[in-house]
CSV table of C-alpha atoms in Angstrom, one decimal:
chain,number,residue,atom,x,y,z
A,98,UNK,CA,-70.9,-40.0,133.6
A,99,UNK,CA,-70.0,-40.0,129.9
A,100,UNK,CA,-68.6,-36.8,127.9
A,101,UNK,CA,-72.1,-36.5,126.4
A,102,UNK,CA,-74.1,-36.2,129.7
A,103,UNK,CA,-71.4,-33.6,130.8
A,104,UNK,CA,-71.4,-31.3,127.8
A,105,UNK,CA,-75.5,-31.3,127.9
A,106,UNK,CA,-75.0,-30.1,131.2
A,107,UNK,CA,-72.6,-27.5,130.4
A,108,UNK,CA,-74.9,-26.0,127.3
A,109,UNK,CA,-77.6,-26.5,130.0
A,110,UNK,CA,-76.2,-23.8,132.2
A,111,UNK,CA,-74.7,-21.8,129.4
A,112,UNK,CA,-78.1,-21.6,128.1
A,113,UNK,CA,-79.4,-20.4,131.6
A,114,UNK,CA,-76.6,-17.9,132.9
A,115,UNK,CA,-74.5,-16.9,129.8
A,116,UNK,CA,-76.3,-13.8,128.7
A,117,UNK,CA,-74.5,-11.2,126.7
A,118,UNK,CA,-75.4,-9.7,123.0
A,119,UNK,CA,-72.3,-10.9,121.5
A,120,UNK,CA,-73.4,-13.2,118.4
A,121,UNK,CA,-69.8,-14.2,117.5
A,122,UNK,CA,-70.0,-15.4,120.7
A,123,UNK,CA,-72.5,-18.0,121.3
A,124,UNK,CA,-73.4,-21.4,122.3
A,125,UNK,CA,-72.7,-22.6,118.9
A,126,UNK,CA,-69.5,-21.1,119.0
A,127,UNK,CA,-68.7,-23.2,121.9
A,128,UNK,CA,-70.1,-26.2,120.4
A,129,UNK,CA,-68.1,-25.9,117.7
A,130,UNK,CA,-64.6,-25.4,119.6
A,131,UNK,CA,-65.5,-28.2,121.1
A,132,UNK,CA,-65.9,-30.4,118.1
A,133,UNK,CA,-63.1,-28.9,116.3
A,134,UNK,CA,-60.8,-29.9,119.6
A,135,UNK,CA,-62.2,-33.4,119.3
A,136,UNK,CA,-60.5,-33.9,116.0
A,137,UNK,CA,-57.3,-32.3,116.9
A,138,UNK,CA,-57.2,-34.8,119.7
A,139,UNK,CA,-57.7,-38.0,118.1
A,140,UNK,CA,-55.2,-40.3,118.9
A,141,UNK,CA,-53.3,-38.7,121.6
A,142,UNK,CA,-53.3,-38.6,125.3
A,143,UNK,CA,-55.5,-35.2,125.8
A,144,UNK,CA,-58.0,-35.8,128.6
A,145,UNK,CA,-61.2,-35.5,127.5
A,146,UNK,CA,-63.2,-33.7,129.9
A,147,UNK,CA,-60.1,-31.3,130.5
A,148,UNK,CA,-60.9,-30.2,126.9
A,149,UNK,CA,-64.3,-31.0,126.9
A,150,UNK,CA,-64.9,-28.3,130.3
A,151,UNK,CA,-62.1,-25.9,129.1
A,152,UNK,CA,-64.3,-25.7,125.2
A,153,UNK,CA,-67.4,-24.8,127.1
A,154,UNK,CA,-66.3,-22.5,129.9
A,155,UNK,CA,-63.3,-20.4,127.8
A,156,UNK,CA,-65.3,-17.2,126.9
A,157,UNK,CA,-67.5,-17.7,129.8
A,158,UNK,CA,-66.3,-14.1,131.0
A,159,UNK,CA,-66.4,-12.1,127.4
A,160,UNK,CA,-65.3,-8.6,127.1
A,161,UNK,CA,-65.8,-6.7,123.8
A,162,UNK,CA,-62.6,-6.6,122.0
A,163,UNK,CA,-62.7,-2.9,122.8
A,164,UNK,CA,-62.3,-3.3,126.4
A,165,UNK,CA,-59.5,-1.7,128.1
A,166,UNK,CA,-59.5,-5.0,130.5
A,167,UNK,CA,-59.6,-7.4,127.4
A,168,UNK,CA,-56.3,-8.9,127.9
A,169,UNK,CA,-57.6,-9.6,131.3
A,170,UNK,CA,-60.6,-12.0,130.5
A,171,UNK,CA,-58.9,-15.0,130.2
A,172,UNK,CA,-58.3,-14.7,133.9
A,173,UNK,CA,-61.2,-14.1,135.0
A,174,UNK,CA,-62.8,-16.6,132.7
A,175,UNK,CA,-60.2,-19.3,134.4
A,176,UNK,CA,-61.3,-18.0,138.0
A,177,UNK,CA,-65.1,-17.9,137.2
A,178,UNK,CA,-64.8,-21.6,135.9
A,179,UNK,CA,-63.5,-22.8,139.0
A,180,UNK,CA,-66.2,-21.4,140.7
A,181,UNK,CA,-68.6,-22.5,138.6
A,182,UNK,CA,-67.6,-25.9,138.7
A,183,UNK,CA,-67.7,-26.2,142.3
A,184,UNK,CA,-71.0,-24.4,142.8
A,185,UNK,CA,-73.0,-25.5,140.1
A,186,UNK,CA,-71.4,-29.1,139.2
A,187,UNK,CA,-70.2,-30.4,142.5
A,188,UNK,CA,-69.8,-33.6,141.2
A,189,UNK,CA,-67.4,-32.8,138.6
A,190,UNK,CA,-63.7,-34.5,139.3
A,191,UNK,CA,-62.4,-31.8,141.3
A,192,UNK,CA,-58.5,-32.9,140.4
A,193,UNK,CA,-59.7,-31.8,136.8
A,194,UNK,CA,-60.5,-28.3,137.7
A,195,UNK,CA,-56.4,-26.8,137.9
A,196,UNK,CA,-55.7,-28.4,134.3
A,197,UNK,CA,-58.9,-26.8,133.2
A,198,UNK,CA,-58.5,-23.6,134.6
A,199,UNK,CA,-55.4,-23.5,132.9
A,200,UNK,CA,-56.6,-24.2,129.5
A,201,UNK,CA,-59.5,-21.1,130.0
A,202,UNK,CA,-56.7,-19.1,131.2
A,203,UNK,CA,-54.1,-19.7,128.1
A,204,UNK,CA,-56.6,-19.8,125.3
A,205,UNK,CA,-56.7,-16.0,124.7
A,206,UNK,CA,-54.6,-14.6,121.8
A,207,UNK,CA,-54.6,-11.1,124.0
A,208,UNK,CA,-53.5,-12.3,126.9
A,209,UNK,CA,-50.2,-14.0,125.7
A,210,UNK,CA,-49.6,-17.0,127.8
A,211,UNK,CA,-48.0,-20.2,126.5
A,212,UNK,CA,-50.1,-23.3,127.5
A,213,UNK,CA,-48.1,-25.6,129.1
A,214,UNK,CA,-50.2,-28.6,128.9
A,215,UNK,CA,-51.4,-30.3,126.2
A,216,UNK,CA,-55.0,-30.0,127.2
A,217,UNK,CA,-54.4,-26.4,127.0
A,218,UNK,CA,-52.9,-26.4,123.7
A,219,UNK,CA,-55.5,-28.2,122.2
A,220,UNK,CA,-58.8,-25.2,123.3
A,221,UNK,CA,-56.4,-22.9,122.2
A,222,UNK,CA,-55.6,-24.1,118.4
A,223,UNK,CA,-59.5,-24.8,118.2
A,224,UNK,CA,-60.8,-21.4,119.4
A,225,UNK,CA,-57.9,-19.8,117.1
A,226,UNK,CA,-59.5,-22.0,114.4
A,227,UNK,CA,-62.9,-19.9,115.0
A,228,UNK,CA,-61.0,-16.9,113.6
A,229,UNK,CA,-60.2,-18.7,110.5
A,230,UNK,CA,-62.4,-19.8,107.5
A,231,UNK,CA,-65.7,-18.8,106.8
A,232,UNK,CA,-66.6,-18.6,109.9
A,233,UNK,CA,-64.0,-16.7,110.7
A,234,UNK,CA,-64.8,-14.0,107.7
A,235,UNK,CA,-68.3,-14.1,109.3
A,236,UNK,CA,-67.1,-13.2,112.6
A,237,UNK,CA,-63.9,-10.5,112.1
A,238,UNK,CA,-66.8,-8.6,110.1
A,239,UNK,CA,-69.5,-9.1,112.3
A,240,UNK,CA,-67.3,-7.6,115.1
A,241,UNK,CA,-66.5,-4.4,112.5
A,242,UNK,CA,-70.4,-4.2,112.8
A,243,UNK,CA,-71.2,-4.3,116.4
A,244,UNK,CA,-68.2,-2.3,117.2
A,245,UNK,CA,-69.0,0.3,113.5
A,246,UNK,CA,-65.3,-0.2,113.0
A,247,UNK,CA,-64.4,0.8,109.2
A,248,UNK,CA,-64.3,-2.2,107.0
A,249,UNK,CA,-61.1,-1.1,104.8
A,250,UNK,CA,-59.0,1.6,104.0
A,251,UNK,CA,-60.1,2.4,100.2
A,252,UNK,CA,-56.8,4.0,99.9
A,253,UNK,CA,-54.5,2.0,101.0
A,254,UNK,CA,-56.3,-1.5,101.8
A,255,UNK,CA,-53.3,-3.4,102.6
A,256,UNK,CA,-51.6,-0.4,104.5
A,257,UNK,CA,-48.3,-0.5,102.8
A,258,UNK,CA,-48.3,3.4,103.5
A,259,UNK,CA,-49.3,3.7,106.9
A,260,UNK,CA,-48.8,1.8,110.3
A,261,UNK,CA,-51.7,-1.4,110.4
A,262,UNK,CA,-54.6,-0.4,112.9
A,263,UNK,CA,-57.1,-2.7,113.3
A,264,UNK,CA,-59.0,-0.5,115.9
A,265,UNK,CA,-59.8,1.9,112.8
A,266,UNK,CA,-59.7,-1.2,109.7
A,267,UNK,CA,-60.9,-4.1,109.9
A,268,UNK,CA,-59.0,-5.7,106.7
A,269,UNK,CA,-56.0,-4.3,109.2
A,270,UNK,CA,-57.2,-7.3,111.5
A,271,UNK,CA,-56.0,-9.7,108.6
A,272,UNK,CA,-52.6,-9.1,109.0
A,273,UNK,CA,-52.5,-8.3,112.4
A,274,UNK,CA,-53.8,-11.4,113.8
A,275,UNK,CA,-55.9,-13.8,111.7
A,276,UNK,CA,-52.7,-14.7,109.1
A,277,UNK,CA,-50.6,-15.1,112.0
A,278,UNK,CA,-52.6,-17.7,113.4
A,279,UNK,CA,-50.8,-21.1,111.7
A,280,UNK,CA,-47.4,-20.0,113.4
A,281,UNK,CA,-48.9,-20.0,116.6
A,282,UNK,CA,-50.7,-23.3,116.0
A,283,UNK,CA,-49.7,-26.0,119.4
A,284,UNK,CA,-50.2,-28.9,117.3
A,285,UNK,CA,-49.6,-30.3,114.0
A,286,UNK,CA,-53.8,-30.8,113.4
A,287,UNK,CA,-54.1,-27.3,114.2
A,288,UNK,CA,-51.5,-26.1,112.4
A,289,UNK,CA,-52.6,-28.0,108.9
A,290,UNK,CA,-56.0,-26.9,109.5
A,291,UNK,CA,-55.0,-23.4,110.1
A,292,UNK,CA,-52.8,-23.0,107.4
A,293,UNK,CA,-55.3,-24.6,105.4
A,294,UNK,CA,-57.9,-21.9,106.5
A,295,UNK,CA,-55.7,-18.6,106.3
A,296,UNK,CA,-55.0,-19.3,102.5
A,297,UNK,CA,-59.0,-19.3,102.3
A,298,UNK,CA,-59.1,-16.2,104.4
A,299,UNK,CA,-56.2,-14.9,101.8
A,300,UNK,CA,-57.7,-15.6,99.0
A,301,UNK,CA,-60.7,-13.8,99.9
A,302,UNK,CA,-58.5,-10.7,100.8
A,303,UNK,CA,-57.0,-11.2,97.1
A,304,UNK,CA,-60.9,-10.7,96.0
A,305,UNK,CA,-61.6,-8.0,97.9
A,306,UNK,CA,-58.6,-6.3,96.8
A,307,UNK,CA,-59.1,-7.3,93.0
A,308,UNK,CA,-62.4,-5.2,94.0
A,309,UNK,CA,-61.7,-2.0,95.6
A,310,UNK,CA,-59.6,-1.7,92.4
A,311,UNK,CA,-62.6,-1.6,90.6
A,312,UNK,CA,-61.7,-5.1,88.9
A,313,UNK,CA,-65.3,-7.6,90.0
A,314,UNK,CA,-64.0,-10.1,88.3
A,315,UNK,CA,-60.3,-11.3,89.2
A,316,UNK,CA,-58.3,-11.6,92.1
A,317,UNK,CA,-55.3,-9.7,92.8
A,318,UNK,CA,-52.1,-12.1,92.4
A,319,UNK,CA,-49.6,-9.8,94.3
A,320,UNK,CA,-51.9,-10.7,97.7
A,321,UNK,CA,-51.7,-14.2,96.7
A,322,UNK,CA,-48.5,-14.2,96.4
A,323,UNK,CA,-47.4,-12.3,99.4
A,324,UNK,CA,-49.8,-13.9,102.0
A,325,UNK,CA,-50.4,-17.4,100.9
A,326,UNK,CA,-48.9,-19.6,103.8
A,327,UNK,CA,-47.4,-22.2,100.8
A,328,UNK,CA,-45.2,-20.0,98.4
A,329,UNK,CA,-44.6,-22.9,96.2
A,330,UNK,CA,-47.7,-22.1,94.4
A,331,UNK,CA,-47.1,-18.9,93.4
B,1322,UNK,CA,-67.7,21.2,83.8
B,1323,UNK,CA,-66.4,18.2,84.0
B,1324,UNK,CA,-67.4,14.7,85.4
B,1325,UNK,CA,-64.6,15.0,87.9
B,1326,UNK,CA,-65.0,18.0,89.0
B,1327,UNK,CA,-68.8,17.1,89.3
B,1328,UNK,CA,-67.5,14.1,91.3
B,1329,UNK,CA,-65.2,16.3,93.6
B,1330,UNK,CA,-67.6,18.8,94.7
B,1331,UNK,CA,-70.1,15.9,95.4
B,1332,UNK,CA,-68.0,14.0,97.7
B,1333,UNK,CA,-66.8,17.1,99.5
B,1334,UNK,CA,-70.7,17.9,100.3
B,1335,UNK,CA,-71.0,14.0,101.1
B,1336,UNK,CA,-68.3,14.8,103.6
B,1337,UNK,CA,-69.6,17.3,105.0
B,1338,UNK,CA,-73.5,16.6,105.2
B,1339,UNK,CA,-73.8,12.8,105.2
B,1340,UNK,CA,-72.8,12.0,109.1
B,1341,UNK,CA,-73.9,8.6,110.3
B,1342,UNK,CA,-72.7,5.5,111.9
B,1343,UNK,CA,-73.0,3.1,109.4
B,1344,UNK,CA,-69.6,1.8,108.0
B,1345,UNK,CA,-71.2,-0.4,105.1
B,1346,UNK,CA,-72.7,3.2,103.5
B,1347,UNK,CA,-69.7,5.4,103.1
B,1348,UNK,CA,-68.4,7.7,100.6
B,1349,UNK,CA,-66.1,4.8,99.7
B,1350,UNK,CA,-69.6,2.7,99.0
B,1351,UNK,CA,-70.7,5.7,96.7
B,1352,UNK,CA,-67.0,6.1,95.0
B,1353,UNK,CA,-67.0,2.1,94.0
B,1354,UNK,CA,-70.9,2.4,92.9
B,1355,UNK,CA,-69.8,5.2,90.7
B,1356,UNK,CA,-66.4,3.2,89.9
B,1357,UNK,CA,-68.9,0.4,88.8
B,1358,UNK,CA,-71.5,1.8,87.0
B,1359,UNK,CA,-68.6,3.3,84.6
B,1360,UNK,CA,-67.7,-0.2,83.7
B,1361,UNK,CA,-71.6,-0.9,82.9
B,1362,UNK,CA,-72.0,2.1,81.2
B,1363,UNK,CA,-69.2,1.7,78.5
B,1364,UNK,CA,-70.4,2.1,75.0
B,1365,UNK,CA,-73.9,2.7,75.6
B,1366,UNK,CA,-75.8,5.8,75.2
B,1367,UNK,CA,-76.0,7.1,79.2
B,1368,UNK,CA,-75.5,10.4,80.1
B,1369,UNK,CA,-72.4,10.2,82.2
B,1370,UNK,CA,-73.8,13.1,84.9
B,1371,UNK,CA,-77.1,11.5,85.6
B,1372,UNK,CA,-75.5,8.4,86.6
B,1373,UNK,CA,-72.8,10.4,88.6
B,1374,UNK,CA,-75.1,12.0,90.4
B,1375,UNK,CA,-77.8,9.2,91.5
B,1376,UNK,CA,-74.8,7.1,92.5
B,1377,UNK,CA,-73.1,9.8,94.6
B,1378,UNK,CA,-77.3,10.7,96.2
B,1379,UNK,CA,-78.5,7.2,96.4
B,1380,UNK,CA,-78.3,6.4,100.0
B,1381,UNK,CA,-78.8,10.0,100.9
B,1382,UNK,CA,-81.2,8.9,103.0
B,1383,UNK,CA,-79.9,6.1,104.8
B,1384,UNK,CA,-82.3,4.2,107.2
B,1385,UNK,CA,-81.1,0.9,108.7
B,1386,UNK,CA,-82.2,-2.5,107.2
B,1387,UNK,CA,-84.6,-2.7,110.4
B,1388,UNK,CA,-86.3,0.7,109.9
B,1389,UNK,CA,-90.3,0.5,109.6
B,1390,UNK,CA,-89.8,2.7,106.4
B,1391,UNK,CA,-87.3,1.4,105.0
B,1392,UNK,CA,-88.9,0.5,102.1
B,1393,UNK,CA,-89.8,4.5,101.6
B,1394,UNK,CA,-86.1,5.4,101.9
B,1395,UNK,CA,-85.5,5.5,98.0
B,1396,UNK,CA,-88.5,8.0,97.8
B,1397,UNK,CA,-87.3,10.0,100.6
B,1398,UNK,CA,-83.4,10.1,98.9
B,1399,UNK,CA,-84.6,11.5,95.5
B,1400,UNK,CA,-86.9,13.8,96.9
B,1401,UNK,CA,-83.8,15.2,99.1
B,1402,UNK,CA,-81.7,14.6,96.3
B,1403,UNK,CA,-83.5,17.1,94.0
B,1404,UNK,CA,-83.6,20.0,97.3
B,1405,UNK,CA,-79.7,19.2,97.3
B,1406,UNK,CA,-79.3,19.9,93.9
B,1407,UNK,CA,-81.2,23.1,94.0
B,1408,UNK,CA,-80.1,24.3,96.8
B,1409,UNK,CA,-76.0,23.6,97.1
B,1410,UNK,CA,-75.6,23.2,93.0
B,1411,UNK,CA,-77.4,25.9,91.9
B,1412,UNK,CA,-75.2,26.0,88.5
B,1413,UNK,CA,-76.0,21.7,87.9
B,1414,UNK,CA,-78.0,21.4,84.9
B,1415,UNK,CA,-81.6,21.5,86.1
B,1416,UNK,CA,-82.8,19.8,82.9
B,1417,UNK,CA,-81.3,16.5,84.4
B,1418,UNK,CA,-83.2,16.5,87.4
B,1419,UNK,CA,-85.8,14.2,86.5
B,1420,UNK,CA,-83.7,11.3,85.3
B,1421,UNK,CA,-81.5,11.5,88.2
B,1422,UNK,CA,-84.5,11.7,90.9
B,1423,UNK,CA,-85.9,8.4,89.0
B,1424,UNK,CA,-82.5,6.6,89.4
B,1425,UNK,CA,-82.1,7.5,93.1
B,1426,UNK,CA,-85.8,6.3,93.9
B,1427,UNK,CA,-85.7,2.8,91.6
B,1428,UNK,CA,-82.1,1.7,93.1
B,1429,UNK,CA,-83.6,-0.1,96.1
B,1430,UNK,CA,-84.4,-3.5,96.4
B,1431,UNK,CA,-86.4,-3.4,99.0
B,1432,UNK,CA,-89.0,-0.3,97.4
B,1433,UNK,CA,-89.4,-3.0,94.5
B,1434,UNK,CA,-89.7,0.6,91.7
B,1435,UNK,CA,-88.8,-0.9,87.7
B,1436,UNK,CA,-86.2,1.8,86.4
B,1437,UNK,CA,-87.2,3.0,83.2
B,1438,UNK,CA,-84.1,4.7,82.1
B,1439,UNK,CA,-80.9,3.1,81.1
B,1440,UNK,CA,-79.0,5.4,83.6
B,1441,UNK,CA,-81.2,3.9,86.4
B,1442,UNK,CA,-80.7,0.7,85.2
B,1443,UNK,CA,-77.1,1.2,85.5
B,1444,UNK,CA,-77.0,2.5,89.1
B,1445,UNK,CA,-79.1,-0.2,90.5
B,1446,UNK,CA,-77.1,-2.7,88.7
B,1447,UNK,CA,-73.6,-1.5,90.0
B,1448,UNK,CA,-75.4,-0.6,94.0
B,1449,UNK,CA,-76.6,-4.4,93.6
B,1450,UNK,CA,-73.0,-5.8,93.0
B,1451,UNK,CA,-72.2,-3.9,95.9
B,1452,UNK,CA,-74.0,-6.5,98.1
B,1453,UNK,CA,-72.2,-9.5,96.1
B,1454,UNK,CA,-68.4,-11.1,95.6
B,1455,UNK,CA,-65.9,-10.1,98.8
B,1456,UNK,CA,-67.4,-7.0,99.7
B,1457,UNK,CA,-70.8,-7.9,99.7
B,1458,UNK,CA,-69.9,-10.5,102.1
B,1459,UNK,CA,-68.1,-8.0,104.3
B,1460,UNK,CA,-70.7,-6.2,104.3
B,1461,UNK,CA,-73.3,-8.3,104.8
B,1462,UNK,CA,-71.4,-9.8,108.0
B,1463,UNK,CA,-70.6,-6.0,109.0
B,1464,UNK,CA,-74.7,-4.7,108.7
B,1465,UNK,CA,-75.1,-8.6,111.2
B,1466,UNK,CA,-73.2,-7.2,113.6
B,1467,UNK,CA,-74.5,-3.5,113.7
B,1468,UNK,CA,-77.8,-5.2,114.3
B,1469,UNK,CA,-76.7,-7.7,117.1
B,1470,UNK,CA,-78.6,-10.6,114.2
B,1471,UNK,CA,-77.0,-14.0,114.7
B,1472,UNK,CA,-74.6,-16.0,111.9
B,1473,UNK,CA,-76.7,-18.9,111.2
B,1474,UNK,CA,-78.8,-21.4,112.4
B,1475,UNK,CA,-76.2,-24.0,113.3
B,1476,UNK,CA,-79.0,-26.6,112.9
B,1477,UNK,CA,-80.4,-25.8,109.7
B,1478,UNK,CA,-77.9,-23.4,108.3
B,1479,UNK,CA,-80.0,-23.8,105.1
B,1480,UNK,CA,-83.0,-23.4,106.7
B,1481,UNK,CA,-84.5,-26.2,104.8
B,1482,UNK,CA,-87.0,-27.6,107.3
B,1483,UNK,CA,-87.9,-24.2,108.4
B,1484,UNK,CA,-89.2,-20.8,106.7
B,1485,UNK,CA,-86.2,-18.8,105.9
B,1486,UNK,CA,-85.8,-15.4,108.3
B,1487,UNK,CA,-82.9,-13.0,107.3
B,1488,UNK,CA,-84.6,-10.9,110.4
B,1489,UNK,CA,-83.2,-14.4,112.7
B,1490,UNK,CA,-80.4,-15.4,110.6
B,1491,UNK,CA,-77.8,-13.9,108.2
B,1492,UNK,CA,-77.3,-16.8,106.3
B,1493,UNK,CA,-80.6,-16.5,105.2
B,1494,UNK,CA,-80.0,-13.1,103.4
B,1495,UNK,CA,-78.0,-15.0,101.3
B,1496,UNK,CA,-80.9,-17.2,99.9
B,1497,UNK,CA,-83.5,-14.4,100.3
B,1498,UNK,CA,-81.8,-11.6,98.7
B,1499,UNK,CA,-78.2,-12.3,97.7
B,1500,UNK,CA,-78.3,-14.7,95.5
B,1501,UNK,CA,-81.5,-13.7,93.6
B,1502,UNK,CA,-79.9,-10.6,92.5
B,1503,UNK,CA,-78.3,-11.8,89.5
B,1504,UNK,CA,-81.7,-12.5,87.7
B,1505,UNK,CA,-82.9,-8.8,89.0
B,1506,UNK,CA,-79.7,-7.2,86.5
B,1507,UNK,CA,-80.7,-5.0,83.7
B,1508,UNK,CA,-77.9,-4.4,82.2
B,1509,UNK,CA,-75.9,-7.9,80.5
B,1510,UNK,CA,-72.6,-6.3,81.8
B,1511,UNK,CA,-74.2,-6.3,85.1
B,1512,UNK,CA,-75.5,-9.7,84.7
B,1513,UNK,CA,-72.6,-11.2,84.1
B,1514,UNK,CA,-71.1,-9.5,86.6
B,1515,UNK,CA,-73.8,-10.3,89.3
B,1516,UNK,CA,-73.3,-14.2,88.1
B,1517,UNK,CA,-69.6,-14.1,89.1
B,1518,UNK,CA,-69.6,-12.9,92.1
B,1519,UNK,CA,-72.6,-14.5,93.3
B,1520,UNK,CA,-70.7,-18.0,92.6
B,1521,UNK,CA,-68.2,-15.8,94.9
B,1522,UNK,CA,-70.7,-15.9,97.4
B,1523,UNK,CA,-71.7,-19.9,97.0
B,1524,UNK,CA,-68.4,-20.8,96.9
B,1525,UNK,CA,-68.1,-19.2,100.4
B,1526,UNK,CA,-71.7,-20.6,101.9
B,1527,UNK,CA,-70.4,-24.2,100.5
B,1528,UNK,CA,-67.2,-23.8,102.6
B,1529,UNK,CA,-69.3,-22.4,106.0
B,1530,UNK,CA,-71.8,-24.5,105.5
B,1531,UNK,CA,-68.4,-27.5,105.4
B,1532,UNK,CA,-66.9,-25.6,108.2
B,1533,UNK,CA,-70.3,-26.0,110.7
B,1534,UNK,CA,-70.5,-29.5,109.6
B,1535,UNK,CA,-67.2,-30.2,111.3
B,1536,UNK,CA,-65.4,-30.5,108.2
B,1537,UNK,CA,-62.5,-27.5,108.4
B,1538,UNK,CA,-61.1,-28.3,105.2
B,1539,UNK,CA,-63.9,-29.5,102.7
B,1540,UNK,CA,-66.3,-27.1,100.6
B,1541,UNK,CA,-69.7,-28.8,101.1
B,1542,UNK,CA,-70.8,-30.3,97.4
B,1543,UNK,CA,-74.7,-30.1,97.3
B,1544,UNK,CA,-73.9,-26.2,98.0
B,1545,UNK,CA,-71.7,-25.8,95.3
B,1546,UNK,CA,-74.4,-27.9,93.0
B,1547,UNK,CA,-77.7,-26.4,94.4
B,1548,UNK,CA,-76.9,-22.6,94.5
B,1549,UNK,CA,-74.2,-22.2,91.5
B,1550,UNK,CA,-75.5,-19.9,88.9
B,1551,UNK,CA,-73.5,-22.2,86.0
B,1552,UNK,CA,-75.5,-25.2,86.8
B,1553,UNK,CA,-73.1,-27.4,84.4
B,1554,UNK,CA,-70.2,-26.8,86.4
B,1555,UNK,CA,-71.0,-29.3,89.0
């Protein structure tokens, strides 16, 4: 059965049984994990429909970033995939569903585990991608939305006075996470891409900054300078 | 009196009086509208308090983007806005009532009022760039969220085969309101303004609309060319 037939069968029973109001969260998202993990797996010896299950199935238990068992959802998202794969798609290669699990379980940022395969590694740079870019500028302030999170300290944007909180700022979740996502990266695709896509998240933190200091027009250079992943250019 | 004490004793009542959940109206929104419409209003004839005033009372009335009346909420915030003045600023000039109801009730896009004054000019100019460059694009993301609205159509992000829906789709408010705001300024300071930072906001759609694509690194050229308000850069 080709990767093609599987992964209409996978959005198939997303479609059906994955019902939550989370818009950062949806099909598409998974879709495009799942193409972003086909590029950073070109040319090497990834299995397929480890990556190709793992892409579909990560965030198939999702818990608002607010909940006190966040850290936990990987887990459970691992567990439930195994069980979905056996009840729903019997025919699936059963040796396939440990390596998968695995990757579910190690793709969260909150939960901390190191993947140890490279399966594993490769979900996890391209759902850490998701946070990065425009889409992820689209998401980290969708999320201040559905959660009514503040979206910036006007004070003190870059919270060089105070401790970082991204619970009450969400500019605080730029430095927190989303910058820190390129040293993280598991491969070298991930890890250009990345870096490529935090210096677009940073320059749009240099607008918004230029902004909230009442200048619409430039950008400030000190948050180019002091976030931008290649220093040789400023 | 002056304009800063004026300013003070507004934002203190805004503090006290103006309670609601919606992060992308806050007294910061109302100190960077006032912050803006300073810029705009340098070396023209305004009066400095009228616009002070209708930018600190503008969104008085603030009822979500998918309230019926919506479109009556201008009406409703000068209305209060002259009751306020009366009734907490007893000692503010009563002469400037008028001009300062007027600039509250023509700010809104959505009521569609011409402003007939320069000082309501100016306010709806500067409340319009709020909704362009980096923070219009936070907040646009942020108000997608609070109202559970998906990103984008990952199939049409540019809804060309289909009637655009900014109810459906965010993106859409980009086409359907954002990037028609530029031609609505009535100031030229505000123009050229607007025209900035909506190439802000194209230069951002051409590198999401790259990103959904598949391309993580690209900025997606027919955006750049179709939407850019300086037609011979591209």
């Amino acid at each position: 059965m080709s990767l093609h037939h599987w992964q209409s069968r996978f959005e198939n029973w997303m479609n059906q049984h994955w019902q939550h109001g989370d818009q950062a969260h949806d099909v598409a998202h998974l879709r495009r994990v799942w193409q972003t993990a086909q590029q950073i797996m070109q040319g090497t010896d990834a299995t397929p429909l480890v990556v190709l299950a793992a892409c579909y199935f990560h965030d198939v238990v999702n818990l608002p970033k607010d909940h006190p068992e966040r850290h936990l959802a990987s887990s459970q998202a691992a567990a439930a995939t195994r069980r979905i794969l056996l009840e729903s798609f019997p025919d699936f290669p059963h040796e396939l569903h440990d390596d998968i699990a695995h990757a579910v379980q190690a793709h969260s940022f909150s939960a901390g585990i190191v993947p140890r395969t490279l399966e594993a590694k490769i979900v996890q740079d391209a759902d850490r991608l998701e946070s990065l870019g425009a889409i992820g500028l689209a998401r980290v302030f969708y999320t201040s939305g559905a959660l009514g999170r503040s979206l910036f300290d006007s004070n003190d944007p870059l919270g060089k006075a105070r401790p970082l909180d991204d619970k009450l700022w969400t500019l605080d979740h730029f430095q927190i996470k989303m910058l820190r996502l390129p040293e993280t990266m598991q491969t070298e695709t991930g890890k250009k891409l990345a870096q490529h896509n935090a210096d677009f998240v940073v320059d749009f933190m240099a607008k918004l900054c230029s902004e909230l200091q009442g200048d619409l027009i430039g950008k400030d250079a000190s948050v180019l300078r002091d976030f931008t992943s290649d220093k040789t250019k400023y």
